[in-house]
PDB file of C-alpha atoms in Angstrom:
ATOM      1  CA  MET W  29      12.431  -2.764 -20.439  1.00 34.00           C
ATOM      2  CA  SER W  30      12.341  -6.278 -18.970  1.00 41.00           C
ATOM      3  CA  THR W  31       8.983  -8.048 -18.681  1.00 43.00           C
ATOM      4  CA  ALA W  32      10.108  -8.940 -15.126  1.00 51.00           C
ATOM      5  CA  ALA W  33       9.564  -5.353 -14.172  1.00 69.00           C
ATOM      6  CA  ARG W  34       5.964  -5.205 -15.511  1.00 90.00           C
ATOM      7  CA  ILE W  35       3.687  -5.162 -12.460  1.00 97.00           C
ATOM      8  CA  ARG W  36       0.384  -3.868 -11.638  1.00 98.00           C
ATOM      9  CA  ILE W  37      -0.057  -2.447  -8.137  1.00 98.00           C
ATOM     10  CA  TYR W  38      -3.425  -1.623  -6.649  1.00 98.00           C
ATOM     11  CA  LEU W  39      -3.480   0.789  -3.440  1.00 97.00           C
ATOM     12  CA  THR W  40      -6.355   1.320  -1.397  1.00 95.00           C
ATOM     13  CA  GLY W  41      -7.159   3.035   1.860  1.00 91.00           C
ATOM     14  CA  VAL W  42      -9.502   5.696   3.234  1.00 86.00           C
ATOM     15  CA  GLY W  43      -9.195   9.495   3.085  1.00 77.00           C
ATOM     16  CA  GLY W  44      -6.939  11.058   5.768  1.00 74.00           C
ATOM     17  CA  GLN W  45      -4.417   8.291   5.629  1.00 78.00           C
ATOM     18  CA  GLY W  46      -2.149   9.723   2.983  1.00 84.00           C
ATOM     19  CA  THR W  47      -2.709   6.815   0.483  1.00 88.00           C
ATOM     20  CA  LEU W  48      -2.201   9.164  -2.370  1.00 88.00           C
ATOM     21  CA  THR W  49       0.962  10.588  -0.935  1.00 92.00           C
ATOM     22  CA  ALA W  50       2.202   6.998  -0.566  1.00 95.00           C
ATOM     23  CA  THR W  51       1.116   6.371  -4.218  1.00 95.00           C
ATOM     24  CA  THR W  52       3.217   9.445  -5.350  1.00 96.00           C
ATOM     25  CA  LEU W  53       6.216   8.254  -3.152  1.00 97.00           C
ATOM     26  CA  LEU W  54       6.316   4.920  -4.644  1.00 98.00           C
ATOM     27  CA  SER W  55       5.758   5.940  -8.142  1.00 97.00           C
ATOM     28  CA  ARG W  56       8.818   8.431  -7.544  1.00 98.00           C
ATOM     29  CA  THR W  57      10.840   5.659  -6.348  1.00 98.00           C
ATOM     30  CA  ALA W  58      10.339   3.614  -9.433  1.00 97.00           C
ATOM     31  CA  LEU W  59      11.025   6.524 -11.743  1.00 97.00           C
ATOM     32  CA  ASP W  60      14.248   7.245  -9.957  1.00 97.00           C
ATOM     33  CA  GLN W  61      15.286   3.642 -10.737  1.00 96.00           C
ATOM     34  CA  GLY W  62      14.627   4.117 -14.388  1.00 95.00           C
ATOM     35  CA  LEU W  63      11.385   2.302 -14.612  1.00 96.00           C
ATOM     36  CA  GLU W  64       8.474   3.277 -16.824  1.00 96.00           C
ATOM     37  CA  VAL W  65       5.558   4.285 -14.510  1.00 96.00           C
ATOM     38  CA  THR W  66       1.919   4.800 -15.157  1.00 95.00           C
ATOM     39  CA  SER W  67      -0.028   5.908 -12.249  1.00 94.00           C
ATOM     40  CA  GLY W  68      -3.765   6.768 -11.609  1.00 92.00           C
ATOM     41  CA  GLU W  69      -6.138   7.821  -9.009  1.00 85.00           C
ATOM     42  CA  ILE W  70      -9.632   6.561  -8.527  1.00 74.00           C
ATOM     43  CA  HIS W  71     -10.891   8.513  -5.447  1.00 59.00           C
ATOM     44  CA  GLY W  72     -14.476   9.690  -5.642  1.00 54.00           C
ATOM     45  CA  MET W  73     -14.336  10.393  -1.720  1.00 52.00           C
ATOM     46  CA  ALA W  74     -10.846  11.610  -0.800  1.00 50.00           C
ATOM     47  CA  GLN W  75     -12.315  13.375   2.255  1.00 55.00           C
ATOM     48  CA  ARG W  76     -11.582  12.013   5.576  1.00 57.00           C
ATOM     49  CA  GLY W  77     -13.205   8.546   6.008  1.00 62.00           C
ATOM     50  CA  GLY W  78     -14.006   8.122   2.072  1.00 75.00           C
ATOM     51  CA  VAL W  79     -12.666   5.370   0.021  1.00 82.00           C
ATOM     52  CA  VAL W  80      -9.342   6.099  -1.751  1.00 88.00           C
ATOM     53  CA  GLU W  81      -8.035   3.876  -4.536  1.00 93.00           C
ATOM     54  CA  SER W  82      -4.976   4.415  -6.800  1.00 95.00           C
ATOM     55  CA  THR W  83      -2.836   2.469  -9.180  1.00 96.00           C
ATOM     56  CA  ILE W  84       0.773   2.062 -10.113  1.00 97.00           C
ATOM     57  CA  LEU W  85       1.786   0.239 -13.290  1.00 97.00           C
ATOM     58  CA  LEU W  86       5.380  -0.533 -13.862  1.00 97.00           C
ATOM     59  CA  GLY W  87       6.881  -1.442 -17.160  1.00 94.00           C
ATOM     60  CA  GLY W  88       5.351   0.280 -19.962  1.00 88.00           C
ATOM     61  CA  TRP W  89       1.514   0.214 -19.586  1.00 91.00           C
ATOM     62  CA  MET W  90      -0.694   2.448 -21.706  1.00 87.00           C
ATOM     63  CA  SER W  91      -3.479   2.848 -19.237  1.00 91.00           C
ATOM     64  CA  PRO W  92      -3.410   3.482 -15.498  1.00 92.00           C
ATOM     65  CA  LYS W  93      -6.604   1.367 -15.096  1.00 93.00           C
ATOM     66  CA  ILE W  94      -6.526  -2.112 -13.133  1.00 95.00           C
ATOM     67  CA  GLY W  95      -9.658  -4.016 -13.698  1.00 94.00           C
ATOM     68  CA  HIS W  96     -10.927  -6.964 -11.660  1.00 96.00           C
ATOM     69  CA  GLY W  97      -8.471  -9.812 -11.486  1.00 97.00           C
ATOM     70  CA  GLU W  98      -5.651  -7.804 -12.832  1.00 97.00           C
ATOM     71  CA  ALA W  99      -3.576  -6.431  -9.838  1.00 98.00           C
ATOM     72  CA  ASP W 100      -0.253  -8.321  -9.150  1.00 98.00           C
ATOM     73  CA  LEU W 101      -0.002  -6.761  -5.850  1.00 98.00           C
ATOM     74  CA  ILE W 102      -2.414  -5.113  -3.563  1.00 98.00           C
ATOM     75  CA  LEU W 103      -1.367  -2.652  -0.958  1.00 98.00           C
ATOM     76  CA  GLY W 104      -4.035  -2.169   1.633  1.00 97.00           C
ATOM     77  CA  PHE W 105      -3.565   0.782   4.001  1.00 96.00           C
ATOM     78  CA  GLU W 106      -6.925  -0.031   5.782  1.00 94.00           C
ATOM     79  CA  PRO W 107      -8.015  -3.661   6.470  1.00 95.00           C
ATOM     80  CA  LEU W 108     -11.754  -3.380   5.250  1.00 92.00           C
ATOM     81  CA  GLU W 109     -10.663  -1.635   1.973  1.00 93.00           C
ATOM     82  CA  THR W 110      -8.053  -4.508   1.563  1.00 96.00           C
ATOM     83  CA  LEU W 111     -10.957  -6.932   1.632  1.00 96.00           C
ATOM     84  CA  ARG W 112     -12.955  -4.804  -0.787  1.00 93.00           C
ATOM     85  CA  GLY W 113     -10.066  -4.661  -3.083  1.00 96.00           C
ATOM     86  CA  MET W 114      -9.493  -8.360  -3.432  1.00 97.00           C
ATOM     87  CA  THR W 115     -11.619  -8.301  -6.359  1.00 97.00           C
ATOM     88  CA  HIS W 116      -8.801  -6.603  -8.230  1.00 97.00           C
ATOM     89  CA  LEU W 117      -6.187  -9.399  -7.307  1.00 98.00           C
ATOM     90  CA  ALA W 118      -4.909 -11.553 -10.100  1.00 98.00           C
ATOM     91  CA  ALA W 119      -4.344 -15.201  -9.931  1.00 97.00           C
ATOM     92  CA  GLY W 120      -1.131 -15.697  -8.212  1.00 97.00           C
ATOM     93  CA  GLY W 121      -1.059 -11.994  -6.883  1.00 98.00           C
ATOM     94  CA  SER W 122       0.102 -11.004  -3.485  1.00 98.00           C
ATOM     95  CA  VAL W 123      -1.242  -8.684  -0.652  1.00 98.00           C
ATOM     96  CA  LEU W 124       0.197  -6.564   1.940  1.00 98.00           C
ATOM     97  CA  SER W 125      -2.269  -5.063   4.473  1.00 98.00           C
ATOM     98  CA  ASN W 126      -2.359  -2.926   7.559  1.00 97.00           C
ATOM     99  CA  THR W 127      -4.310  -4.748  10.359  1.00 97.00           C
ATOM    100  CA  GLU W 128      -5.442  -1.697  12.161  1.00 95.00           C
ATOM    101  CA  PRO W 129      -8.787  -0.175  11.212  1.00 92.00           C
ATOM    102  CA  LEU W 130      -9.622   3.397  10.363  1.00 85.00           C
ATOM    103  CA  PRO W 131     -13.360   2.731   9.702  1.00 75.00           C
ATOM    104  CA  PRO W 132     -14.687   4.256   6.511  1.00 69.00           C
ATOM    105  CA  VAL W 133     -17.860   6.404   6.363  1.00 70.00           C
ATOM    106  CA  GLY W 134     -20.240   3.541   6.110  1.00 73.00           C
ATOM    107  CA  VAL W 135     -18.944   2.006   9.310  1.00 77.00           C
ATOM    108  CA  SER W 136     -18.808   5.306  11.027  1.00 75.00           C
ATOM    109  CA  THR W 137     -22.389   6.232  10.326  1.00 81.00           C
ATOM    110  CA  GLY W 138     -23.625   2.803  11.386  1.00 82.00           C
ATOM    111  CA  ARG W 139     -24.765   1.855   7.755  1.00 84.00           C
ATOM    112  CA  GLU W 140     -22.350  -1.101   7.763  1.00 81.00           C
ATOM    113  CA  ALA W 141     -20.776  -3.380  10.149  1.00 87.00           C
ATOM    114  CA  TYR W 142     -16.934  -3.873  10.386  1.00 90.00           C
ATOM    115  CA  PRO W 143     -15.919  -7.338   9.793  1.00 92.00           C
ATOM    116  CA  GLU W 144     -13.473  -9.251  12.184  1.00 94.00           C
ATOM    117  CA  MET W 145      -9.823  -9.121  11.315  1.00 94.00           C
ATOM    118  CA  GLU W 146      -9.938 -12.921  11.256  1.00 96.00           C
ATOM    119  CA  ARG W 147     -12.386 -12.895   8.447  1.00 96.00           C
ATOM    120  CA  ILE W 148     -10.363 -10.346   6.411  1.00 96.00           C
ATOM    121  CA  ARG W 149      -7.102 -12.367   6.892  1.00 97.00           C
ATOM    122  CA  ALA W 150      -8.882 -15.561   5.895  1.00 97.00           C
ATOM    123  CA  LYS W 151     -10.339 -14.107   2.773  1.00 97.00           C
ATOM    124  CA  VAL W 152      -7.073 -12.667   1.710  1.00 98.00           C
ATOM    125  CA  GLU W 153      -5.074 -15.742   2.408  1.00 97.00           C
ATOM    126  CA  GLY W 154      -7.612 -17.815   0.487  1.00 96.00           C
ATOM    127  CA  CYS W 155      -7.079 -15.691  -2.623  1.00 96.00           C
ATOM    128  CA  ALA W 156      -3.603 -14.621  -2.466  1.00 98.00           C
ATOM    129  CA  ALA W 157      -0.406 -16.516  -3.319  1.00 97.00           C
ATOM    130  CA  LYS W 158       1.487 -14.529  -0.736  1.00 97.00           C
ATOM    131  CA  SER W 159       0.086 -12.164   2.020  1.00 98.00           C
ATOM    132  CA  TRP W 160       1.617 -10.206   4.893  1.00 98.00           C
ATOM    133  CA  PHE W 161      -0.487  -8.380   7.668  1.00 97.00           C
ATOM    134  CA  LEU W 162       1.331  -5.562   9.644  1.00 97.00           C
ATOM    135  CA  PRO W 163       0.243  -3.241  12.422  1.00 97.00           C
ATOM    136  CA  CYS W 164       1.103  -0.116  10.295  1.00 97.00           C
ATOM    137  CA  ARG W 165      -0.385   2.396  12.510  1.00 95.00           C
ATOM    138  CA  THR W 166       1.364   1.185  15.574  1.00 97.00           C
ATOM    139  CA  LEU W 167       4.649   0.960  13.732  1.00 98.00           C
ATOM    140  CA  GLY W 168       4.185   4.271  12.307  1.00 97.00           C
ATOM    141  CA  LEU W 169       3.770   5.682  15.771  1.00 97.00           C
ATOM    142  CA  GLN W 170       7.107   3.873  16.839  1.00 98.00           C
ATOM    143  CA  ALA W 171       8.691   5.722  13.896  1.00 98.00           C
ATOM    144  CA  GLY W 172       7.174   9.110  14.951  1.00 96.00           C
ATOM    145  CA  SER W 173       3.637   9.408  13.504  1.00 95.00           C
ATOM    146  CA  VAL W 174       0.648   7.448  12.594  1.00 93.00           C
ATOM    147  CA  GLN W 175       0.989   8.899   9.082  1.00 92.00           C
ATOM    148  CA  ALA W 176       4.399   7.046   8.852  1.00 96.00           C
ATOM    149  CA  GLY W 177       2.524   3.916   8.695  1.00 96.00           C
ATOM    150  CA  ASN W 178       2.209   4.339   5.097  1.00 96.00           C
ATOM    151  CA  SER W 179       6.085   4.214   4.746  1.00 98.00           C
ATOM    152  CA  VAL W 180       5.956   1.037   6.997  1.00 98.00           C
ATOM    153  CA  LEU W 181       3.735  -0.616   4.394  1.00 98.00           C
ATOM    154  CA  LEU W 182       5.808   0.596   1.446  1.00 98.00           C
ATOM    155  CA  GLY W 183       9.143  -0.527   3.082  1.00 98.00           C
ATOM    156  CA  ALA W 184       7.632  -3.901   3.707  1.00 98.00           C
ATOM    157  CA  ALA W 185       6.526  -4.132   0.078  1.00 98.00           C
ATOM    158  CA  CYS W 186      10.031  -3.326  -1.169  1.00 98.00           C
ATOM    159  CA  ALA W 187      11.512  -6.053   1.140  1.00 98.00           C
ATOM    160  CA  THR W 188       9.248  -8.760  -0.187  1.00 97.00           C
ATOM    161  CA  GLY W 189      11.337  -9.093  -3.462  1.00 96.00           C
ATOM    162  CA  LEU W 190       8.009  -8.665  -5.290  1.00 97.00           C
ATOM    163  CA  LEU W 191       8.998  -5.251  -6.674  1.00 97.00           C
ATOM    164  CA  PRO W 192      11.997  -4.463  -9.102  1.00 96.00           C
ATOM    165  CA  PHE W 193      13.645  -2.500  -6.464  1.00 97.00           C
ATOM    166  CA  GLY W 194      14.412  -2.916  -2.741  1.00 98.00           C
ATOM    167  CA  PRO W 195      14.157  -0.892   0.398  1.00 98.00           C
ATOM    168  CA  GLU W 196      17.314   1.119  -0.423  1.00 98.00           C
ATOM    169  CA  ALA W 197      15.598   2.611  -3.457  1.00 98.00           C
ATOM    170  CA  LEU W 198      12.736   3.727  -1.330  1.00 98.00           C
ATOM    171  CA  GLU W 199      15.113   5.180   1.204  1.00 98.00           C
ATOM    172  CA  ALA W 200      16.710   7.163  -1.497  1.00 98.00           C
ATOM    173  CA  ALA W 201      13.520   8.423  -2.770  1.00 98.00           C
ATOM    174  CA  ILE W 202      12.523   9.596   0.707  1.00 98.00           C
ATOM    175  CA  ARG W 203      15.713  11.514   0.987  1.00 98.00           C
ATOM    176  CA  THR W 204      15.301  13.114  -2.407  1.00 97.00           C
ATOM    177  CA  HIS W 205      11.420  13.914  -2.433  1.00 97.00           C
ATOM    178  CA  LEU W 206      10.351  14.318   1.216  1.00 96.00           C
ATOM    179  CA  ALA W 207      10.798  17.546   3.191  1.00 95.00           C
ATOM    180  CA  PRO W 208      13.636  17.270   5.492  1.00 96.00           C
ATOM    181  CA  LYS W 209      11.415  17.382   8.725  1.00 96.00           C
ATOM    182  CA  LEU W 210       9.803  14.234   7.584  1.00 96.00           C
ATOM    183  CA  MET W 211      12.927  12.474   6.301  1.00 97.00           C
ATOM    184  CA  ASP W 212      14.069  10.688   9.493  1.00 97.00           C
ATOM    185  CA  MET W 213      10.764   9.542  10.627  1.00 98.00           C
ATOM    186  CA  ASN W 214       9.886   7.989   7.354  1.00 98.00           C
ATOM    187  CA  LEU W 215      13.241   6.258   7.129  1.00 98.00           C
ATOM    188  CA  ARG W 216      12.692   4.830  10.426  1.00 98.00           C
ATOM    189  CA  ALA W 217       9.342   3.663   9.346  1.00 98.00           C
ATOM    190  CA  VAL W 218      10.728   2.001   6.261  1.00 98.00           C
ATOM    191  CA  GLU W 219      13.206   0.078   8.507  1.00 98.00           C
ATOM    192  CA  LEU W 220      10.428  -1.059  10.796  1.00 98.00           C
ATOM    193  CA  GLY W 221       8.411  -2.417   7.781  1.00 98.00           C
ATOM    194  CA  VAL W 222      11.348  -4.312   6.468  1.00 98.00           C
ATOM    195  CA  ARG W 223      11.926  -5.898   9.802  1.00 98.00           C
ATOM    196  CA  ALA W 224       8.181  -6.722  10.112  1.00 97.00           C
ATOM    197  CA  VAL W 225       8.262  -8.549   6.852  1.00 95.00           C
ATOM    198  CA  ALA W 226      11.342 -10.459   7.837  1.00 93.00           C
ATOM    199  CA  SER W 227       9.940 -11.542  11.117  1.00 91.00           C
ATOM    200  CA  ALA W 228       6.581 -12.596   9.385  1.00 82.00           C
ATOM    201  CA  SER W 229       8.259 -14.757   6.820  1.00 66.00           C
TER     202      SER W 229
END
């Protein structure tokens, strides 16, 4: 296994978004490409609105744990959770984040205030070597469903060149692993993610 394929990916969102489903899809994509995959879930509150965190480690890691300052790539399915997850980012790491909030429980109940997107973006850009911000929910709706926003983000990640496979591998995994009724919508979502990264670069 080439060390070039060793990468630690930290995924974060809120319950009800399908973050864990996206984690499974990306893990299967990597497995289909012959990569060694270690994946884990750290989701104490997977119900709707609760914080959901998961990890994918490519290239032969013993443990699925990603500690503070260890993630090569953060995929943030919800902007506030992207901000909270920045403690996991390694020096020289990169971030892709949704820009459209799905407020977590603390915000919904009024215990916490939601930061402005400009603050989130500034914090991420100040820490990450590279970062991309995409309106994943809007693009997901264009593809056919808000939930398809997850495939938008995954497609975007595959198009950055940061992963040891490209969007074509993700599309192949969608055709192999998703139910036929979900296939076309998610393929459209991947294409929208790829286009969004190209236009943001």
